[in-house]
Each structure stands twice: as structure tokens, then as C-alpha cells.
XYZ file of C-alpha atoms in Angstrom:
694
model
C 0.000 0.000 0.000
C 1.694 3.254 -1.158
C 1.273 5.325 1.952
C 4.601 7.227 1.679
C 4.045 9.111 -1.590
C 4.744 12.745 -0.698
C 6.692 15.686 -2.191
C 10.301 16.009 -1.059
C 10.858 19.417 0.629
C 13.674 21.599 -0.740
C 14.767 23.235 2.526
C 17.599 20.814 3.147
C 19.084 22.142 6.371
C 15.758 22.769 8.086
C 14.447 19.364 7.140
C 17.644 17.602 8.230
C 17.415 19.313 11.613
C 13.723 18.408 11.885
C 14.404 14.783 10.906
C 17.227 14.496 13.394
C 15.015 15.948 16.102
C 12.135 13.656 15.169
C 14.336 10.564 15.205
C 15.660 11.497 18.651
C 12.121 12.051 19.951
C 10.936 8.763 18.505
C 13.819 6.852 20.049
C 13.366 8.592 23.394
C 9.640 8.011 23.316
C 10.088 4.331 22.519
C 12.581 3.944 25.368
C 10.283 5.883 27.662
C 7.408 3.576 26.743
C 9.411 0.449 27.493
C 10.243 1.632 31.014
C 7.119 3.494 32.080
C 4.328 1.690 30.244
C 2.375 4.966 30.027
C -0.253 4.609 27.263
C -0.723 8.357 26.653
C 3.029 8.912 26.026
C 3.779 5.819 24.013
C 4.572 5.453 20.303
C 4.126 1.929 19.095
C 6.981 -0.020 17.512
C 4.733 -0.413 14.469
C 4.561 3.400 14.081
C 8.319 3.631 14.286
C 8.703 0.865 11.728
C 6.540 2.905 9.337
C 8.178 6.273 10.007
C 11.807 5.153 9.784
C 11.616 4.082 6.123
C 10.005 7.432 5.372
C 12.859 9.273 7.083
C 15.514 7.242 5.307
C 13.795 7.803 1.968
C 13.708 11.553 2.601
C 17.366 11.637 3.545
C 18.228 9.646 0.403
C 16.512 12.182 -1.856
C 18.047 15.098 0.035
C 21.530 13.618 -0.231
C 20.999 12.955 -3.946
C 19.728 16.492 -4.503
C 22.719 17.892 -2.594
C 25.177 15.842 -4.658
C 23.555 16.902 -7.925
C 23.742 20.583 -6.984
C 27.318 20.471 -5.667
C 29.156 20.591 -9.038
C 27.073 23.556 -10.163
C 28.108 25.508 -7.098
C 31.753 24.510 -7.084
C 33.178 23.669 -10.518
C 36.692 23.889 -9.016
C 38.400 21.686 -6.450
C 40.189 24.510 -4.642
C 40.185 28.306 -4.440
C 43.626 29.950 -4.226
C 43.789 33.651 -3.392
C 46.885 35.784 -3.977
C 47.127 38.962 -1.938
C 49.518 40.965 -4.106
C 50.503 43.798 -1.776
C 52.691 46.860 -2.123
C 55.045 45.862 0.681
C 54.252 42.173 1.243
C 52.383 39.387 -0.522
C 51.130 35.885 0.115
C 48.587 33.250 -0.789
C 45.936 31.167 0.953
C 43.562 28.473 -0.201
C 40.519 26.416 0.716
C 39.105 23.251 -0.793
C 35.541 23.679 -1.991
C 34.556 20.549 -0.042
C 35.981 22.101 3.156
C 35.175 25.827 2.845
C 35.507 26.348 6.587
C 39.254 25.524 6.493
C 41.463 28.276 5.104
C 45.111 27.270 4.719
C 47.791 29.953 4.557
C 51.038 29.584 2.648
C 54.017 27.632 3.889
C 56.603 29.334 6.060
C 58.850 31.635 4.066
C 62.604 31.365 4.300
C 64.173 34.450 5.864
C 62.516 37.195 7.864
C 63.252 40.374 9.774
C 63.624 40.984 13.504
C 60.352 42.317 14.869
C 58.450 41.710 11.618
C 56.034 38.821 11.061
C 56.818 36.557 8.121
C 53.249 35.403 7.534
C 53.707 36.954 4.105
C 56.848 37.629 2.090
C 58.154 41.015 0.880
C 56.934 42.077 -2.567
C 60.464 42.087 -3.947
C 61.682 40.455 -7.128
C 65.144 39.831 -8.552
C 66.027 39.298 -12.201
C 69.432 38.061 -13.337
C 71.635 40.292 -15.545
C 70.105 38.604 -18.630
C 66.634 39.661 -17.352
C 65.450 36.178 -16.399
C 63.461 35.543 -13.200
C 65.726 34.583 -10.305
C 63.794 34.835 -7.030
C 60.986 36.547 -5.137
C 60.421 37.757 -1.574
C 62.952 37.115 1.192
C 64.997 34.917 -1.132
C 65.329 37.761 -3.665
C 66.211 40.312 -1.030
C 68.773 38.141 0.749
C 70.477 37.026 -2.459
C 70.668 40.621 -3.690
C 72.019 41.768 -0.350
C 74.850 39.201 -0.472
C 76.018 40.157 -3.965
C 79.295 41.987 -4.350
C 78.549 45.750 -4.829
C 80.103 45.776 -8.298
C 78.138 42.658 -9.286
C 74.805 43.838 -7.827
C 74.724 46.736 -10.299
C 74.100 44.222 -13.096
C 71.114 42.576 -11.396
C 67.597 43.987 -11.576
C 66.011 44.309 -8.145
C 62.521 45.792 -7.705
C 60.364 46.447 -4.655
C 57.115 48.330 -3.873
C 56.357 48.393 -7.609
C 52.611 47.702 -7.322
C 51.805 51.418 -6.880
C 53.002 52.079 -10.440
C 49.696 50.672 -11.701
C 47.803 53.269 -9.657
C 49.988 56.287 -10.298
C 50.609 55.877 -14.054
C 48.195 58.161 -15.898
C 48.238 56.307 -19.242
C 48.858 52.748 -18.131
C 49.451 50.351 -21.015
C 50.896 46.924 -21.754
C 54.199 48.688 -22.543
C 54.510 50.582 -19.231
C 58.026 50.370 -17.745
C 59.340 50.019 -14.210
C 62.754 51.083 -12.914
C 64.938 48.593 -11.060
C 67.160 49.647 -8.137
C 70.104 50.086 -10.535
C 68.069 52.509 -12.657
C 67.496 50.143 -15.587
C 64.075 49.866 -17.211
C 62.079 46.650 -17.355
C 58.563 45.924 -18.656
C 55.996 46.136 -15.865
C 53.960 43.309 -17.411
C 56.985 40.993 -17.193
C 57.529 41.810 -13.511
C 53.904 41.241 -12.531
C 53.722 38.048 -14.624
C 56.930 36.697 -13.038
C 55.512 37.464 -9.568
C 52.184 35.730 -10.213
C 53.968 32.749 -11.816
C 56.039 32.439 -8.626
C 52.900 32.215 -6.467
C 51.283 29.804 -8.922
C 54.296 27.494 -8.681
C 54.415 27.717 -4.873
C 50.685 27.059 -4.438
C 50.514 24.174 -6.929
C 53.580 22.545 -5.359
C 51.993 22.730 -1.921
C 48.681 21.360 -3.243
C 50.520 18.564 -5.082
C 52.393 17.629 -1.912
C 49.079 17.396 -0.064
C 47.423 15.370 -2.834
C 50.410 13.074 -3.323
C 50.259 13.684 -7.085
C 50.586 16.585 -9.502
C 47.726 19.007 -8.917
C 45.991 20.138 -12.107
C 45.825 23.910 -12.551
C 42.435 23.453 -14.254
C 41.013 22.483 -10.843
C 42.005 25.821 -9.287
C 39.935 28.969 -9.176
C 42.367 31.856 -8.784
C 41.605 35.096 -6.944
C 43.864 38.152 -7.124
C 43.290 41.101 -4.786
C 43.516 44.729 -5.918
C 42.654 48.057 -4.228
C 39.025 49.074 -4.741
C 40.102 52.545 -5.890
C 42.049 51.133 -8.841
C 40.747 52.176 -12.243
C 39.761 49.618 -14.880
C 43.135 49.743 -16.743
C 44.978 48.633 -13.589
C 42.530 45.752 -13.001
C 42.854 44.666 -16.623
C 46.645 44.888 -16.318
C 46.573 42.361 -13.458
C 44.398 40.075 -15.571
C 46.806 40.366 -18.522
C 49.716 39.529 -16.193
C 47.779 36.466 -14.975
C 47.285 35.344 -18.586
C 51.008 35.765 -19.265
C 51.900 33.922 -16.037
C 49.746 30.960 -17.064
C 47.342 31.146 -14.129
C 44.419 31.072 -16.560
C 43.872 31.204 -20.313
C 41.953 33.770 -22.328
C 39.581 30.968 -23.340
C 38.506 30.520 -19.715
C 38.586 34.003 -18.118
C 36.099 33.042 -15.373
C 38.765 30.860 -13.758
C 40.244 34.124 -12.429
C 38.371 36.533 -10.167
C 39.631 40.020 -9.376
C 38.730 40.742 -5.737
C 38.601 44.223 -4.218
C 40.686 44.342 -1.056
C 38.236 46.121 1.315
C 35.394 43.918 0.040
C 37.445 40.823 0.866
C 38.135 42.232 4.330
C 34.430 42.946 4.784
C 33.515 39.355 3.907
C 36.015 37.962 6.416
C 34.928 40.352 9.170
C 31.444 38.793 9.013
C 32.973 35.657 10.528
C 34.877 37.337 13.368
C 34.352 35.983 16.860
C 34.925 38.142 19.930
C 38.249 36.452 20.743
C 39.544 37.222 17.232
C 39.461 41.013 17.419
C 40.276 44.140 19.367
C 37.345 46.496 20.036
C 38.710 50.034 20.451
C 35.213 51.431 20.845
C 34.307 49.263 23.831
C 33.149 51.403 26.717
C 33.939 48.706 29.263
C 37.132 46.883 30.095
C 38.339 44.619 27.297
C 40.502 41.646 28.219
C 41.322 43.327 31.501
C 42.242 46.733 30.059
C 40.285 49.970 30.165
C 39.308 51.750 26.909
C 42.066 54.339 27.334
C 44.610 51.523 27.392
C 43.160 49.757 24.343
C 45.326 51.570 21.802
C 48.629 49.717 21.597
C 47.888 47.295 24.435
C 45.114 45.577 22.492
C 47.308 45.107 19.456
C 50.190 43.887 21.602
C 47.886 41.186 22.916
C 46.713 40.447 19.379
C 50.283 40.110 18.106
C 51.088 37.719 20.955
C 47.979 35.697 20.094
C 49.026 35.538 16.429
C 52.627 34.649 17.420
C 51.444 31.738 19.573
C 49.273 30.420 16.764
C 51.714 31.060 13.941
C 52.817 27.453 13.700
C 49.309 26.520 12.604
C 48.644 27.537 9.028
C 45.000 26.434 9.012
C 42.282 28.849 10.102
C 38.822 27.507 10.864
C 36.099 29.823 9.592
C 32.924 28.698 11.266
C 29.733 28.389 9.240
C 28.055 30.867 11.531
C 27.930 34.621 11.767
C 30.273 36.066 14.402
C 28.861 37.488 17.647
C 29.631 41.021 16.541
C 27.885 40.544 13.218
C 24.843 39.057 14.899
C 24.224 42.480 16.448
C 23.585 43.892 12.970
C 20.074 43.989 11.559
C 18.507 44.758 8.178
C 19.782 48.117 6.884
C 22.663 48.503 9.358
C 25.751 50.168 7.930
C 29.457 49.801 8.541
C 32.725 51.056 7.050
C 35.823 49.035 6.158
C 39.081 50.999 6.115
C 41.817 48.967 4.443
C 45.179 50.516 5.331
C 47.851 48.864 3.216
C 51.381 49.632 2.174
C 50.492 51.682 -0.893
C 46.869 52.739 -0.606
C 44.053 53.280 1.843
C 40.695 51.978 0.593
C 37.330 52.770 2.150
C 34.035 51.013 1.444
C 30.610 51.512 3.005
C 28.410 48.408 3.205
C 24.839 47.775 4.283
C 23.383 44.473 5.492
C 20.628 42.839 3.482
C 18.619 40.186 5.287
C 17.778 37.368 5.575
C 20.749 36.039 3.587
C 23.206 38.558 5.040
C 24.292 39.735 1.597
C 26.125 43.043 1.296
C 25.164 46.213 -0.546
C 27.704 48.929 -1.297
C 26.263 52.285 -0.233
C 28.934 54.632 -1.556
C 31.544 54.090 -4.244
C 34.974 52.962 -3.039
C 37.222 55.861 -2.139
C 40.684 56.452 -0.737
C 44.070 57.326 -2.097
C 47.832 56.688 -2.024
C 48.029 57.079 1.751
C 49.637 53.748 2.616
C 52.493 53.101 5.010
C 55.158 53.609 2.317
C 54.357 57.318 2.723
C 56.268 57.101 6.014
C 59.246 55.641 4.126
C 59.169 58.619 1.760
C 59.129 61.004 4.729
C 62.174 59.210 6.168
C 63.930 59.541 2.821
C 63.119 63.277 2.782
C 64.609 63.548 6.281
C 67.819 61.831 5.091
C 67.959 64.233 2.133
C 67.644 67.176 4.517
C 70.528 65.881 6.634
C 72.872 64.464 3.979
C 71.737 66.200 0.797
C 69.458 65.129 -2.056
C 72.426 64.651 -4.405
C 74.124 62.200 -2.040
C 70.999 60.123 -1.389
C 70.278 59.864 -5.129
C 73.827 58.721 -5.829
C 73.934 56.327 -2.883
C 70.731 54.569 -4.033
C 72.277 53.946 -7.466
C 75.872 53.184 -6.415
C 75.080 51.131 -3.309
C 71.563 49.770 -3.962
C 71.900 46.762 -1.627
C 73.030 49.002 1.244
C 70.019 51.261 0.633
C 67.770 48.196 0.972
C 69.534 47.377 4.252
C 68.894 50.880 5.563
C 65.176 50.737 4.734
C 64.873 47.290 6.372
C 66.411 48.738 9.547
C 63.963 51.647 9.390
C 60.972 49.314 8.853
C 61.443 47.462 12.141
C 61.816 50.737 14.086
C 58.844 52.251 12.270
C 56.693 49.464 13.708
C 57.824 50.379 17.236
C 56.387 53.923 17.000
C 53.601 54.573 19.528
C 51.840 57.614 21.056
C 53.192 56.984 24.564
C 56.757 56.014 23.637
C 59.401 57.953 25.583
C 62.765 56.380 24.667
C 64.597 57.044 21.360
C 64.538 54.699 18.386
C 67.894 53.603 17.003
C 68.311 53.012 13.270
C 71.449 51.216 12.101
C 73.335 52.952 9.304
C 75.097 50.458 7.009
C 78.880 50.784 7.038
C 78.855 51.446 3.279
C 76.588 54.477 3.921
C 79.068 55.933 6.390
C 82.032 55.097 4.155
C 80.468 56.344 0.910
C 79.328 59.599 2.536
C 82.875 60.362 3.714
C 84.214 59.776 0.183
C 81.393 61.795 -1.369
C 81.506 64.830 0.974
C 84.952 64.658 2.515
C 83.637 64.708 6.066
C 81.848 62.351 8.463
C 78.203 61.463 8.969
C 78.477 62.852 12.507
C 79.635 66.186 11.067
C 76.635 66.235 8.716
C 74.232 65.708 11.600
C 75.775 68.550 13.611
C 75.538 70.945 10.662
C 71.999 69.922 9.601
C 70.135 71.719 12.417
C 67.939 68.637 12.800
C 67.911 68.544 16.588
C 65.638 65.527 16.972
C 68.076 63.151 15.203
C 71.370 62.452 16.942
C 74.423 60.350 16.135
C 75.354 57.334 18.218
C 78.998 56.293 18.368
C 77.755 52.742 17.738
C 76.917 53.700 14.169
C 73.222 54.489 14.593
C 70.840 57.369 14.060
C 69.012 58.091 17.312
C 65.540 59.474 16.610
C 63.373 60.959 19.325
C 59.829 59.515 19.547
C 58.452 62.900 18.407
C 60.708 62.798 15.344
C 59.464 59.323 14.401
C 55.838 60.307 15.002
C 56.343 63.351 12.783
C 57.156 61.019 9.881
C 53.700 59.430 10.289
C 51.819 62.732 10.433
C 51.406 63.602 6.705
C 50.140 60.103 5.834
C 47.808 59.838 8.836
C 46.510 63.378 8.229
C 45.523 62.363 4.691
C 43.646 59.322 6.018
C 41.835 61.297 8.720
C 40.895 64.044 6.265
C 39.448 61.474 3.880
C 37.563 59.709 6.677
C 36.167 63.041 7.899
C 34.896 63.904 4.413
C 33.408 60.437 4.018
C 31.490 60.633 7.304
C 30.012 63.988 6.250
C 28.243 62.393 3.280
C 24.502 61.675 3.648
C 25.036 58.013 2.652
C 27.441 57.541 5.547
C 25.303 58.075 8.620
C 24.548 55.899 11.616
C 27.627 53.721 11.096
C 27.617 50.880 13.631
C 31.197 49.661 13.153
C 34.415 50.776 11.531
C 36.657 47.833 10.675
C 40.311 48.833 10.518
C 42.252 46.250 8.468
C 45.506 45.895 6.509
C 49.085 45.905 7.761
C 49.127 49.647 8.520
C 46.116 49.150 10.836
C 48.560 47.729 13.413
C 49.977 51.216 13.978
C 48.929 52.588 17.408
C 49.436 56.107 16.012
C 46.854 55.487 13.288
C 44.473 53.796 15.720
C 44.629 56.748 18.101
C 44.023 59.244 15.264
C 40.955 57.343 14.033
C 39.588 57.103 17.591
C 40.023 60.829 18.069
C 38.299 61.612 14.766
C 35.279 59.375 15.382
C 34.742 60.532 18.988
C 32.661 57.485 19.804
C 30.315 57.731 16.783
C 31.254 54.183 15.725
C 32.938 51.223 17.356
C 36.411 50.567 15.934
C 37.080 46.879 15.348
C 40.535 45.507 14.496
C 40.962 41.793 13.670
C 43.879 40.131 15.468
C 45.501 39.046 12.208
C 45.066 42.339 10.326
C 47.774 41.403 7.824
C 45.889 38.268 6.718
C 42.327 39.618 6.825
C 42.214 40.458 3.118
C 43.852 37.165 2.160
C 41.317 35.070 4.074
C 38.419 37.189 2.836
C 39.607 36.760 -0.754
C 39.394 32.975 -0.339
C 35.823 33.295 0.981
C 34.972 35.592 -1.940
C 36.327 33.012 -4.393
C 34.086 30.380 -2.796
C 31.025 32.646 -3.143
C 31.539 35.620 -5.523
C 27.840 36.542 -5.289
C 28.066 37.643 -1.642
C 28.286 41.328 -2.711
C 24.893 41.886 -4.337
C 25.038 45.624 -5.063
C 28.002 47.831 -5.958
C 28.455 51.502 -6.858
C 29.949 52.654 -10.135
C 33.206 54.571 -9.558
C 32.815 56.559 -12.802
C 30.309 57.624 -15.429
C 30.697 55.497 -18.573
C 29.282 55.955 -22.073
C 29.980 56.259 -25.808
C 29.746 59.010 -28.403
C 26.757 58.842 -30.786
C 24.934 60.886 -33.429
C 21.502 62.205 -32.451
C 18.971 64.187 -34.455
C 19.877 67.849 -34.153
C 17.435 69.816 -31.978
C 17.428 73.607 -32.451
C 18.037 75.435 -29.186
C 19.175 72.288 -27.399
C 22.308 71.337 -29.328
C 25.257 73.701 -30.030
C 25.312 74.890 -33.678
C 29.001 73.951 -34.036
C 28.115 70.268 -33.433
C 25.591 70.123 -36.293
C 26.370 67.727 -39.134
C 24.233 67.531 -42.280
C 24.206 64.096 -43.873
C 21.981 63.261 -46.867
C 19.729 66.167 -46.014
C 19.317 65.202 -42.347
C 20.736 67.346 -39.540
C 22.638 65.429 -36.874
C 24.354 66.439 -33.617
C 27.816 64.924 -33.191
C 29.672 63.920 -29.997
C 26.520 63.218 -27.979
C 27.340 61.235 -24.822
C 25.200 58.087 -24.612
C 25.434 57.181 -20.924
C 25.688 53.564 -19.850
C 25.993 54.212 -16.133
C 26.643 57.268 -13.935
C 29.156 57.722 -11.144
C 28.036 56.335 -7.765
C 25.003 54.709 -9.413
C 23.795 51.583 -7.628
C 24.217 48.455 -9.796
C 23.002 44.987 -8.868
C 25.163 41.935 -9.541
C 24.300 40.622 -13.009
C 22.448 43.781 -14.026
C 23.107 44.675 -17.673
C 22.997 47.741 -19.914
C 21.648 46.904 -23.371
C 22.592 48.703 -26.601
C 22.282 47.810 -30.298
C 24.900 48.609 -32.938
C 24.938 48.236 -36.715
C 28.039 47.745 -38.908
C 28.627 50.703 -41.253
C 29.149 48.297 -44.174
C 27.767 44.783 -44.814
C 31.325 43.460 -45.211
C 32.606 44.949 -41.930
C 34.381 42.357 -39.741
C 34.963 44.319 -36.525
C 32.989 47.105 -34.870
C 35.173 49.344 -32.702
C 33.387 51.768 -30.371
C 35.287 54.211 -28.165
C 34.269 54.205 -24.488
C 34.450 57.456 -22.526
C 34.359 58.096 -18.788
C 34.103 60.975 -16.345
C 34.007 61.545 -12.603
C 31.020 63.870 -13.142
C 27.515 62.503 -12.737
C 25.970 64.507 -15.591
C 27.648 64.501 -19.021
C 26.148 65.820 -22.284
C 28.954 65.521 -24.821
C 32.155 63.510 -25.087
C 33.953 66.868 -25.465
C 32.784 68.128 -22.043
C 35.536 69.057 -19.538
C 36.675 66.028 -17.523
C 35.475 63.499 -20.104
C 38.196 61.268 -21.500
C 38.493 58.250 -23.761
C 39.218 55.317 -21.461
C 38.794 52.232 -23.613
C 37.316 50.534 -26.639
C 34.427 48.127 -27.067
C 35.248 45.619 -29.803
C 32.609 43.441 -31.491
C 33.919 40.713 -33.770
C 31.082 40.351 -36.318
C 32.984 38.108 -38.721
C 30.905 35.096 -39.694
C 27.633 36.848 -38.840
C 26.885 38.098 -42.355
C 23.217 37.820 -43.238
C 21.091 38.587 -46.312
C 19.440 41.430 -44.429
C 20.667 44.854 -45.467
C 20.845 46.018 -41.858
C 22.532 43.868 -39.210
C 21.708 44.537 -35.574
C 24.266 43.519 -32.952
C 22.727 43.591 -29.499
C 25.317 44.251 -26.782
C 24.968 43.621 -23.054
C 27.393 45.213 -20.599
C 27.647 44.237 -16.932
C 28.778 46.885 -14.436
C 27.878 45.188 -11.135
C 30.972 42.986 -10.872
C 34.552 43.916 -9.940
C 35.315 44.150 -13.685
C 33.222 45.461 -16.585
C 32.128 42.657 -18.908
C 30.582 42.682 -22.389
C 28.508 40.133 -24.316
C 26.879 40.433 -27.744
C 24.563 38.568 -30.079
C 23.551 38.939 -33.735
C 19.791 39.539 -33.542
C 19.036 38.148 -37.028
C 20.868 34.840 -36.560
C 20.879 34.606 -32.723
C 24.581 33.778 -32.950
C 26.928 34.831 -30.191
C 29.311 37.654 -31.128
C 32.736 37.906 -29.495
C 32.753 41.109 -27.436
C 35.504 42.644 -25.314
C 36.271 45.925 -23.574
C 39.906 47.009 -23.670
C 41.059 49.682 -21.204
C 44.802 49.365 -21.882
C 44.959 50.353 -25.569
C 44.333 54.071 -25.561
């Protein structure tokens, strides 16, 4: 008798929980019946014998449904994220079958006193014949050990990522300068760097699997600042193609992740023991709020140090306690303070799924911690002369690297309440070369420089007062605070519950204190314990679920130039064009999307284009952009050509005199995408947007 014919519910987790609960109740009830013989509480063995097959049948269908859906959700075996930073870089990964386990990279060889080696320096060394030699600590140490005359032939580069942000007309042919002054193609350097991480990650995965790991099973994620323009994002993609991470035939194997977005995704998982709350009004871990700055991070660093041997981080499949305080519509800010840039994003919670909506376009600027290095260099120029420093960097490049390494460890010791001086070792070659260059000693230069807050130690060190060190931080921190102040004055940025401070620079007590002072209690300041790995872990989570960010804001206004019918009184007379008796207005800006416009993930802008001639093989349309919200003509001030939309219409010829190519452009992802179809034949047309060929 078919008594168990019923529809299988689709709510897997709820049903599983209900089934488990029901089974437990049935078993308990049956046991209870055996011992107490209470008729009104009993469930007969016959009832259980009927219900159990039903439960097993349900679980079978649920398991089958889960297995069938699994490949659609996770076409890759593992997600590997590369955090390509200005000062340091690293990778992490998670298997799609174990998304709660995030594994960080193997221990790097080398390291600096007082500096964590959870990541490796973003330094690369090419041999004199311009072939890749080494990356990270290995590159730096090998370069350092070269004979000074020999090192001039090698190409050593560091902190080169910012070139992609600062170059006005970035292209495939953009050059970088090595420490010895020689030029090298930027694309080669970035491709070499990504190839290094690919090799390291695949080797580690192969060692775990006990066999060669297939790159086709990897989904790659590369992090970039959210404030980067489209050319810089495309440049990273081109470097990934050249490095062999992915092929042009399968572009979806690579995801470009925005650094503050990645941090935001990870912060959703934070538990109370994994963060420092600077905005807590009560004692935190035994310290009062006034002691939180510095003390909290000292505790965090100790926590990270104790757990450094473990490279696996468990990310629980639950929302962290902090996040559980947020409700529908709540807003928070993520401030990603890196080596090169500071990125700010404003997100809003969307329930019940907990998806994120970007409320204001990503903002920020080149206010990263390397700004402090530049201030130190300016101080050295003031003491020893710009001409000497320029010559020393070229003639003794390895010694200059040594000096900046010594400064880096002391830079990290700067704090608001520090009272004792900070000693910075001067390399012997600096002291020796200065005497040959000037004819007098370094000590003499310090006495004559009128820089009272830097003294000379007979042990061969510069002794900087705490105030002098703090002064080096001031210009960079002032920029950050000014930007934060302006951001919080915007109508979109009100009632902010939390401000998450992430990135390596977020460890600075000086920056923490400045942000606290600026906010004046308007928002709670949350700092994850492992600030340097927050973006890396979040990038892995983003690779596992790229749809977590449902709504983004357009950073610019995008459109193309078109001809419209000329309207007297509306269009300028000088833009009138008469063609076959019809008056047209040239240079009209056809807007795709405006700056700061809200765009949902997957949302498209549709346009139709027609080839000028039936035999035309490629349609090339210039794309223009502007920071202004309202644009009328492509010749308006601030409007510039930023790329080209190419439609390959070869093979789509049709008998119809007029061919219509319908184009769809997506603006809601981290990159702009284009798709096209021939309306007459319904055939797909190859479409691409190029932002690097100006």
C-alpha cells in the first residue's frame, strides 16, 4: 500500500534538523514507553517501523539532490587567493569541499627581527640577462649578499605595485625602474611574480594530494585596491594570462577581488576572541578603553605569534557574535590601510541572507604606510643632501635596501606613549660612501643639519626621538583622517555601527589613536587580530562565493559618443552635421551608467549597434568616462576616452541589409564585462572591452 508518496521538501538544512530531532524524539519516546508503560506517552513499535523508512527515503533524496547541486556551485576543487601587496604578498587556499578551512602559505625562508613573516616582501630579482631569479625574502637576501660591483648588473625591484595606480596612461608597454636605474617591462615583472605564487601554491597542493595538482582544478583570486581604475585591473588580468594562471579561453577561472570587500567578507565571521574592540566602553581583556590603543594590538600580536605554527584557520559556518548584532539596513565602514593605498568602502546588510550592498563608491588614495618611508627619505635628504641620497641609491643599492629594512622594524615600534629614542642602524657602506662623497663624516653632517631631533650614536646608529618618528607618520595619517572626515560627512554615511580597521598599517597605534580621536565614539572601531591576513582570508571566501556582494556603486560615469537628431536650441550649432539632407548632432554622450550609481550583480545595460558596411568584420566603439555625474557631450571638460568596445562580427553576415548587434554590458561585478549577439541569426558575437589600448 503506497502510503509514503509525498513531495520532497527543498529546505535541506531545516528538514535535516527536523528529521534528526524527530528521530531522537521517537527513540526517546520508545525507550520511555518500554520503562514506564504509560499509554498516553507511548509510540508503538509499528509506528516507528513505518516512520523510519520514510525518514531514510527523505534523507536519500536530500543527499541525492545535494550531490547533484554540488558541481554547479563549485566547478573547481580549490580556491587559491593571492594577496599581491605593495610591501608584502602571500597566498591562501581552501578546498571547496571544506570551505571552513582556510590554509595559509608555507613558512617563508628568511625574515626580519620584529616583523612577522606570515607573508613575504613584494620584492623580485632578475638576473643580468633579465630572467626571473627569485621573489620575496629569497630575492632580497640574495641581492644583499652580492658583491657591490656585481649587484649593479642585477635587476632588483620592490614596492612596484603602486606604479599601476599612479601611471596616468597605463598600457601593456609601461616600464618600471629597477634599483640600478634600468628599465624593465611592468607586465613581465607582474607576470613573473604571479607565476612564482602559482608554482608555490601548486607545489603545496601537489604535496598534499600526493600527485601533480591540475591547474584546471584551481579557481584563482587576485586582490587589488578598490580605488584602482579599470586599466589597472585589466593589467593584473593580462599579467595572470602571461603567467599561465588562466587562459583567455577561460577568463572566469580568475576573479579580481577588491581588497576592502574581501576584508568585509572575512569580518562577518569574526568571533569576539579574534578582534580588538577600540570602541568598547567597558574593560576589554582586563584593560580599560584608554589603554586599548597599543595594548590591544600587543595582545593580538602575541595571540598571532602563539598560533603562527598553525597555518590552518577555521572559519565557522556561523555569523560572528559582533555581526549578529547587525540587523537589516545597518551600515558599517571598512578601512583597508595597506602599504600603498588606503581603501574605504561603506556596506549595508541585506537580510535574511546577510548579503552586502555597497552604499557609496569605493574611495581612498595613495596614503599607505610607504608614505612614512618617503618622509624618512626626505629627512635623510635634509641631513645628507638630495644629491648624495640619489647617488647612494644607485651606487650602493643593496646598502640602501639594508637601511630601509632597519627603518621598517623601528617604524613598527612607533607609539603615542613612547618615551625612549629609536635607534636606526646605518650600514657601514653608507658611512664610508658619505665620507668619500663629501669629505667629512656622517656625525659632522648631523651637527651641521640643524635637525635637533636626530642624533648620532657612536655605535653607528641614528638616534631618533619619539616625536621625530611620530612626525614622519603625520602627513600620511593626516591624509587618512581628512578622507575619513569627508566620508562621514556624506549623507550616505550616517549611523555607522562599526568601523573595521584592516591591513598591515592598521597595526599602527598612532593610526588607531588618530581614528579614535576623529570618530569621537560615533562608531565602534574593530581591528581583527591578524590584520595582515584579513584580506587574504576574505579573498578565499569571496572566491568560494563571488555573489556575496549583491550591489556595488559605479566609480565613474561610462558611455559612448553617438549621433543624435539635431534639436534647435538644445544642441550647439558647431556640433551640427548635415548628412543626406538630415541634420545630426555629433559627440553626444550616450550614458551607460553614472558615477556612484547603484548596480546589482548581473544587471546589464543593453545597446544595439549596426556595422557601417555589410562586409565589416569588426565594430570598434570608443568608451568614454568621467568623474562627473551629468555629461552631455564627449567633449565636455573632464570626459576622457578610457577604452574601446570591440565586437567581432565576422561570420555573422546575413542577407538582411541592416545587421543589428545587441550588446549587453555588466557593471555590477569587480570588472566590466561585455557580451553580444547577432539579432538576425541569434549567434553569439565575441565582445571585449579594452582599457589598456588608448
